[in-house]
Amino acid sequence: MDVGLQQLRCFLTLAEEQHFTWAAERLGIPQPTLSRTIRRLEEHVGRQLLDRTTRHPRLTPDGERLRSELQTLLPRLEAVLRPGPAEEPLSLGYTWGFPLKRGREAIDLLERRHQVIVQPVRRDERLAGVHTGAVDAALLWGQVDDPRLHTVEIARERRVAVISTRSTLAARPRVTWRDLGRRCLVLNTVTGTLTPDDWSADTRPEIGAEATNIDEYLHAVAARRGVGVLPASVAAQHPDPDVRYLPLTGAPEAVLHYAYPRTNPHPHTQNLANALCRSAPKGRGELRDQPQRTRTHRRSEAPTV
């Protein structure tokens, strides 16, 4: 069986992006080339790695197992084959969403200057595993209160409202923080940064549903279990035909932190912090990693969420 490194790189990139166009852009190859590469890999291994029946490609159980192995093995193999002294890869955890453009610019800068692989890893837990040593560092939304971690504020950005397209709110051009306070709220109990206590007492929302990750969160909103709130760049990474993202006025800013252990950190955690700060200066009010996509919606007479 002849499986090349490029095939594995293509598969792992597509597994992270779950979108052929974005993965092809990241790899710097045409989308048809990426599609052919993945099909050849499936032919080589004799198993279907992707479920192509959904709007975006989803990993099959075999694909999930391959991704899990490659996330560790591929960076190590590439580091061994790269000219010069090998460095241990730096694993970078994240939760809700990865700051795509600036995060990747920082990673590219670090890898070029210091010859070290940075491996982004999504982990659906409050601190993305950095507090337990599961990853070397993490990009985290919201306040980080853990004395074991050194934290650096990377950027602030606006939040957007997450509304079912069947909600009466979906017909509005924008909503206010108080508007959402009068509705039921979908609460991410694992990695979310907002609770009903973030609203004033007279407009405090009830909890309509709970979720543990971004996918469950969007499903709950689409099903009109409640409304949601996301950082703008996270919303841009998760288009959903049954969800509309609306400008939100009066909401507190979302804050992105970079965190790494105070004791025995990876040798390049501070270098990555420097690269992130250079790529994403503070005080801009928003991370413009991807333009927010315009979605058409049809107003219905369904009950208010």
Short mmCIF file of C-alpha atoms in Angstrom, two decimals:
data_model
loop_
_atom_site.label_atom_id
_atom_site.label_comp_id
_atom_site.label_asym_id
_atom_site.label_seq_id
_atom_site.Cartn_x
_atom_site.Cartn_y
_atom_site.Cartn_z
CA MET A 1 0.00 0.00 0.00
CA ASP A 2 1.53 3.30 -1.14
CA VAL A 3 0.25 6.11 1.08
CA GLY A 4 2.20 9.37 0.87
CA LEU A 5 2.72 12.13 3.40
CA GLN A 6 0.84 14.59 1.21
CA GLN A 7 -2.24 12.36 1.26
CA LEU A 8 -2.11 12.24 5.06
CA ARG A 9 -1.59 16.01 5.28
CA CYS A 10 -4.59 16.57 3.04
CA PHE A 11 -6.78 14.24 5.06
CA LEU A 12 -5.80 15.76 8.42
CA THR A 13 -6.35 19.31 7.15
CA LEU A 14 -9.78 18.37 5.78
CA ALA A 15 -10.64 16.61 9.05
CA GLU A 16 -9.84 19.82 10.95
CA GLU A 17 -11.68 22.15 8.58
CA GLN A 18 -14.61 19.85 7.64
CA HIS A 19 -14.94 21.96 4.50
CA PHE A 20 -13.29 21.17 1.15
CA THR A 21 -12.86 24.79 0.05
CA TRP A 22 -11.29 25.96 3.31
CA ALA A 23 -9.02 22.93 3.50
CA ALA A 24 -7.86 23.42 -0.10
CA GLU A 25 -7.11 27.10 0.59
CA ARG A 26 -5.11 26.17 3.67
CA LEU A 27 -3.13 23.57 1.71
CA GLY A 28 -2.66 25.86 -1.27
CA ILE A 29 -4.08 23.38 -3.78
CA PRO A 30 -7.20 23.35 -6.01
CA GLN A 31 -10.31 21.81 -4.48
CA PRO A 32 -10.61 19.07 -7.18
CA THR A 33 -7.04 18.01 -6.40
CA LEU A 34 -7.92 17.71 -2.72
CA SER A 35 -11.02 15.65 -3.54
CA ARG A 36 -9.02 13.26 -5.75
CA THR A 37 -6.32 12.92 -3.09
CA ILE A 38 -8.84 11.95 -0.42
CA ARG A 39 -10.52 9.41 -2.70
CA ARG A 40 -7.15 7.82 -3.52
CA LEU A 41 -6.37 7.60 0.20
CA GLU A 42 -9.70 5.87 0.79
CA GLU A 43 -8.88 3.45 -2.01
CA HIS A 44 -5.46 2.74 -0.51
CA VAL A 45 -6.76 2.03 2.99
CA GLY A 46 -9.84 0.22 1.71
CA ARG A 47 -12.25 2.14 3.94
CA GLN A 48 -14.55 5.12 3.64
CA LEU A 49 -13.11 7.97 5.67
CA LEU A 50 -15.70 10.67 4.88
CA ASP A 51 -19.47 10.82 4.87
CA ARG A 52 -20.25 13.04 1.87
CA THR A 53 -24.06 12.93 2.22
CA THR A 54 -24.16 15.99 4.50
CA ARG A 55 -23.70 19.68 3.62
CA HIS A 56 -20.12 19.51 4.87
CA PRO A 57 -18.01 16.34 4.88
CA ARG A 58 -18.16 14.43 8.17
CA LEU A 59 -15.69 11.81 9.33
CA THR A 60 -16.81 8.21 9.48
CA PRO A 61 -15.74 6.14 12.52
CA ASP A 62 -12.72 4.96 10.49
CA GLY A 63 -11.96 8.57 9.61
CA GLU A 64 -12.17 9.60 13.26
CA ARG A 65 -9.70 6.88 14.23
CA LEU A 66 -7.29 7.91 11.49
CA ARG A 67 -7.52 11.58 12.48
CA SER A 68 -6.87 10.72 16.13
CA GLU A 69 -3.71 8.83 15.22
CA LEU A 70 -2.46 11.36 12.67
CA GLN A 71 -2.82 14.32 15.04
CA THR A 72 0.07 12.84 17.03
CA LEU A 73 2.00 10.81 14.48
CA LEU A 74 2.08 13.09 11.43
CA PRO A 75 3.69 16.14 13.11
CA ARG A 76 6.31 13.88 14.67
CA LEU A 77 7.08 12.21 11.36
CA GLU A 78 7.35 15.55 9.57
CA ALA A 79 9.62 16.87 12.32
CA VAL A 80 11.93 13.87 11.95
CA LEU A 81 12.11 14.28 8.17
CA ARG A 82 12.64 18.04 8.31
CA PRO A 83 16.26 19.19 7.94
CA GLY A 84 17.91 20.34 11.13
CA PRO A 85 17.45 19.27 14.77
CA ALA A 86 14.04 17.78 15.61
CA GLU A 87 11.81 19.63 18.05
CA GLU A 88 8.90 18.25 19.99
CA PRO A 89 5.65 19.54 18.41
CA LEU A 90 3.73 22.17 20.36
CA SER A 91 0.08 21.16 20.77
CA LEU A 92 -2.29 24.13 20.85
CA GLY A 93 -5.74 23.43 22.26
CA TYR A 94 -8.87 25.43 21.54
CA THR A 95 -12.58 25.13 22.36
CA TRP A 96 -15.33 27.16 20.63
CA GLY A 97 -13.41 28.22 17.60
CA PHE A 98 -9.88 28.83 16.33
CA PRO A 99 -8.93 32.40 15.28
CA LEU A 100 -8.22 31.27 11.76
CA LYS A 101 -6.28 33.96 9.90
CA ARG A 102 -4.26 35.40 12.77
CA GLY A 103 -3.81 32.07 14.51
CA ARG A 104 -2.42 30.51 11.36
CA GLU A 105 -0.19 33.51 10.66
CA ALA A 106 1.27 33.13 14.16
CA ILE A 107 1.79 29.39 13.68
CA ASP A 108 3.45 29.93 10.28
CA LEU A 109 5.74 32.55 11.80
CA LEU A 110 6.75 30.28 14.68
CA GLU A 111 7.33 27.27 12.45
CA ARG A 112 9.46 29.24 9.98
CA ARG A 113 11.58 30.97 12.61
CA HIS A 114 12.01 28.14 15.12
CA GLN A 115 11.52 24.97 13.07
CA VAL A 116 8.87 23.55 15.40
CA ILE A 117 5.51 22.04 14.46
CA VAL A 118 2.39 23.56 16.05
CA GLN A 119 -0.57 21.20 16.13
CA PRO A 120 -4.03 22.78 16.80
CA VAL A 121 -6.28 20.38 18.72
CA ARG A 122 -9.95 21.01 19.46
CA ARG A 123 -10.89 19.81 22.95
CA ASP A 124 -14.40 20.27 24.29
CA GLU A 125 -13.48 21.07 27.88
CA ARG A 126 -13.28 24.34 29.75
CA LEU A 127 -9.50 24.89 29.51
CA ALA A 128 -8.94 22.74 26.41
CA GLY A 129 -6.68 20.39 28.38
CA VAL A 130 -3.88 22.87 29.09
CA HIS A 131 -4.39 22.57 32.87
CA THR A 132 -3.86 18.79 32.77
CA GLY A 133 -0.96 18.72 30.33
CA ALA A 134 -3.06 17.22 27.53
CA VAL A 135 -1.90 20.15 25.37
CA ASP A 136 1.06 22.50 25.71
CA ALA A 137 -0.93 25.74 25.37
CA ALA A 138 -4.45 26.85 24.56
CA LEU A 139 -6.52 29.63 23.02
CA LEU A 140 -9.48 30.22 25.34
CA TRP A 141 -12.52 32.46 25.18
CA GLY A 142 -13.50 34.26 28.36
CA GLN A 143 -11.89 34.69 31.75
CA VAL A 144 -9.17 32.21 32.74
CA ASP A 145 -8.84 31.84 36.51
CA ASP A 146 -6.27 29.15 37.19
CA PRO A 147 -3.12 29.97 39.18
CA ARG A 148 -1.24 27.19 37.38
CA LEU A 149 -1.51 29.01 34.07
CA HIS A 150 0.12 32.10 32.63
CA THR A 151 -2.35 33.97 30.42
CA VAL A 152 -2.01 36.65 27.76
CA GLU A 153 -4.94 38.57 26.31
CA ILE A 154 -4.72 38.21 22.56
CA ALA A 155 -7.72 40.17 21.30
CA ARG A 156 -11.27 41.36 21.90
CA GLU A 157 -14.13 41.13 19.44
CA ARG A 158 -17.84 41.74 19.14
CA ARG A 159 -20.44 39.08 19.80
CA VAL A 160 -23.34 38.15 17.54
CA ALA A 161 -26.78 36.73 18.33
CA VAL A 162 -27.50 33.16 17.22
CA ILE A 163 -31.15 32.83 16.16
CA SER A 164 -33.22 30.06 14.57
CA THR A 165 -34.38 31.07 11.10
CA ARG A 166 -37.91 30.14 12.28
CA SER A 167 -37.81 32.62 15.15
CA THR A 168 -39.66 35.92 14.86
CA LEU A 169 -36.33 37.58 15.74
CA ALA A 170 -34.83 36.33 12.48
CA ALA A 171 -36.74 38.98 10.52
CA ARG A 172 -34.91 41.79 12.32
CA PRO A 173 -31.74 43.41 10.97
CA ARG A 174 -30.20 43.34 14.48
CA VAL A 175 -31.13 42.60 18.08
CA THR A 176 -30.16 44.01 21.46
CA TRP A 177 -28.73 42.39 24.56
CA ARG A 178 -32.06 43.08 26.31
CA ASP A 179 -33.96 41.38 23.47
CA LEU A 180 -32.08 38.17 24.16
CA GLY A 181 -32.62 38.53 27.90
CA ARG A 182 -36.36 38.14 27.34
CA ARG A 183 -35.89 34.79 25.57
CA CYS A 184 -34.76 31.35 26.64
CA LEU A 185 -30.99 30.85 26.40
CA VAL A 186 -29.02 27.89 25.08
CA LEU A 187 -26.18 27.38 27.57
CA ASN A 188 -22.88 25.67 26.82
CA THR A 189 -22.10 24.11 30.19
CA VAL A 190 -18.56 23.03 29.25
CA THR A 191 -16.80 25.73 27.23
CA GLY A 192 -19.33 28.57 27.19
CA THR A 193 -18.44 31.95 28.66
CA LEU A 194 -21.91 33.39 29.32
CA THR A 195 -24.63 32.55 31.86
CA PRO A 196 -27.99 34.21 32.66
CA ASP A 197 -26.17 36.20 35.36
CA ASP A 198 -24.49 38.25 32.62
CA TRP A 199 -27.84 39.99 32.04
CA SER A 200 -29.38 42.51 34.42
CA ALA A 201 -31.93 41.22 36.92
CA ASP A 202 -34.92 42.63 35.02
CA THR A 203 -33.95 40.95 31.71
CA ARG A 204 -32.35 37.73 32.87
CA PRO A 205 -33.07 34.83 30.48
CA GLU A 206 -34.18 31.38 31.50
CA ILE A 207 -32.18 28.37 30.33
CA GLY A 208 -33.98 26.64 27.48
CA ALA A 209 -31.39 23.97 26.68
CA GLU A 210 -27.86 22.91 27.57
CA ALA A 211 -25.04 21.85 25.24
CA THR A 212 -21.49 20.62 25.65
CA ASN A 213 -19.97 21.68 22.31
CA ILE A 214 -20.56 23.96 19.34
CA ASP A 215 -22.42 21.36 17.30
CA GLU A 216 -24.94 20.61 20.04
CA TYR A 217 -25.26 24.35 20.63
CA LEU A 218 -26.28 25.10 17.04
CA HIS A 219 -28.65 22.13 16.92
CA ALA A 220 -30.45 23.45 20.01
CA VAL A 221 -30.76 26.95 18.54
CA ALA A 222 -31.98 25.60 15.18
CA ALA A 223 -34.64 23.58 17.03
CA ARG A 224 -35.82 26.79 18.79
CA ARG A 225 -34.84 25.58 22.25
CA GLY A 226 -33.45 29.05 22.82
CA VAL A 227 -31.22 31.81 21.48
CA GLY A 228 -27.44 31.91 21.63
CA VAL A 229 -24.49 34.28 21.64
CA LEU A 230 -21.12 33.64 19.96
CA PRO A 231 -17.94 35.58 19.22
CA ALA A 232 -18.24 36.88 15.66
CA SER A 233 -15.28 34.89 14.33
CA VAL A 234 -16.61 31.65 15.82
CA ALA A 235 -19.99 32.23 14.17
CA ALA A 236 -18.26 32.84 10.82
CA GLN A 237 -16.65 29.40 11.03
CA HIS A 238 -19.95 27.60 11.58
CA PRO A 239 -22.49 28.40 8.84
CA ASP A 240 -25.80 26.62 9.39
CA PRO A 241 -28.80 26.77 7.03
CA ASP A 242 -31.23 26.79 9.97
CA VAL A 243 -29.44 29.45 12.01
CA ARG A 244 -29.06 33.18 11.44
CA TYR A 245 -26.31 35.31 12.97
CA LEU A 246 -27.47 38.84 13.73
CA PRO A 247 -25.55 41.94 14.85
CA LEU A 248 -25.93 42.32 18.61
CA THR A 249 -25.90 45.72 20.33
CA GLY A 250 -25.19 46.28 24.01
CA ALA A 251 -23.36 42.97 24.51
CA PRO A 252 -20.05 42.68 26.38
CA GLU A 253 -17.03 41.97 24.21
CA ALA A 254 -15.65 38.47 23.83
CA VAL A 255 -12.06 38.18 25.05
CA LEU A 256 -9.56 35.68 23.66
CA HIS A 257 -6.71 34.51 25.90
CA TYR A 258 -3.60 32.45 25.24
CA ALA A 259 -2.71 30.24 28.21
CA TYR A 260 0.20 27.95 29.05
CA PRO A 261 1.60 26.34 32.23
CA ARG A 262 3.72 28.42 34.57
CA THR A 263 5.92 25.42 35.38
CA ASN A 264 7.79 23.29 32.84
CA PRO A 265 6.21 24.85 29.73
CA HIS A 266 7.08 23.79 26.20
CA PRO A 267 10.25 25.66 25.11
CA HIS A 268 8.31 27.60 22.48
CA THR A 269 5.15 28.62 24.35
CA GLN A 270 6.45 32.14 24.92
CA ASN A 271 7.56 32.41 21.29
CA LEU A 272 4.04 31.50 20.18
CA ALA A 273 2.62 34.10 22.58
CA ASN A 274 4.83 36.72 20.95
CA ALA A 275 3.73 35.64 17.49
CA LEU A 276 0.04 35.74 18.46
CA CYS A 277 0.35 39.22 19.95
CA ARG A 278 2.13 40.44 16.84
CA SER A 279 -0.53 38.95 14.59
CA ALA A 280 -3.55 40.02 16.67
CA PRO A 281 -2.99 43.38 18.39
CA LYS A 282 -5.39 44.40 21.14
CA GLY A 283 -7.94 47.13 20.97
CA ARG A 284 -9.38 46.45 17.52
CA GLY A 285 -12.72 45.31 18.95
CA GLU A 286 -13.04 42.38 16.57
CA LEU A 287 -11.12 39.54 15.01
CA ARG A 288 -11.85 39.67 11.29
CA ASP A 289 -10.74 36.13 10.45
CA GLN A 290 -13.53 35.47 7.96
CA PRO A 291 -16.25 37.69 6.55
CA GLN A 292 -19.65 36.91 7.98
CA ARG A 293 -21.66 35.15 5.34
CA THR A 294 -24.98 36.61 4.28
CA ARG A 295 -27.82 34.14 4.64
CA THR A 296 -31.26 34.36 3.16
CA HIS A 297 -34.14 33.38 5.40
CA ARG A 298 -37.88 33.10 5.16
CA ARG A 299 -40.02 34.57 7.87
CA SER A 300 -42.59 32.15 9.24
CA GLU A 301 -45.47 32.39 11.63
CA ALA A 302 -43.83 29.94 14.04
CA PRO A 303 -44.04 30.75 17.75
CA THR A 304 -41.42 33.05 19.24
CA VAL A 305 -38.34 31.35 20.64
#
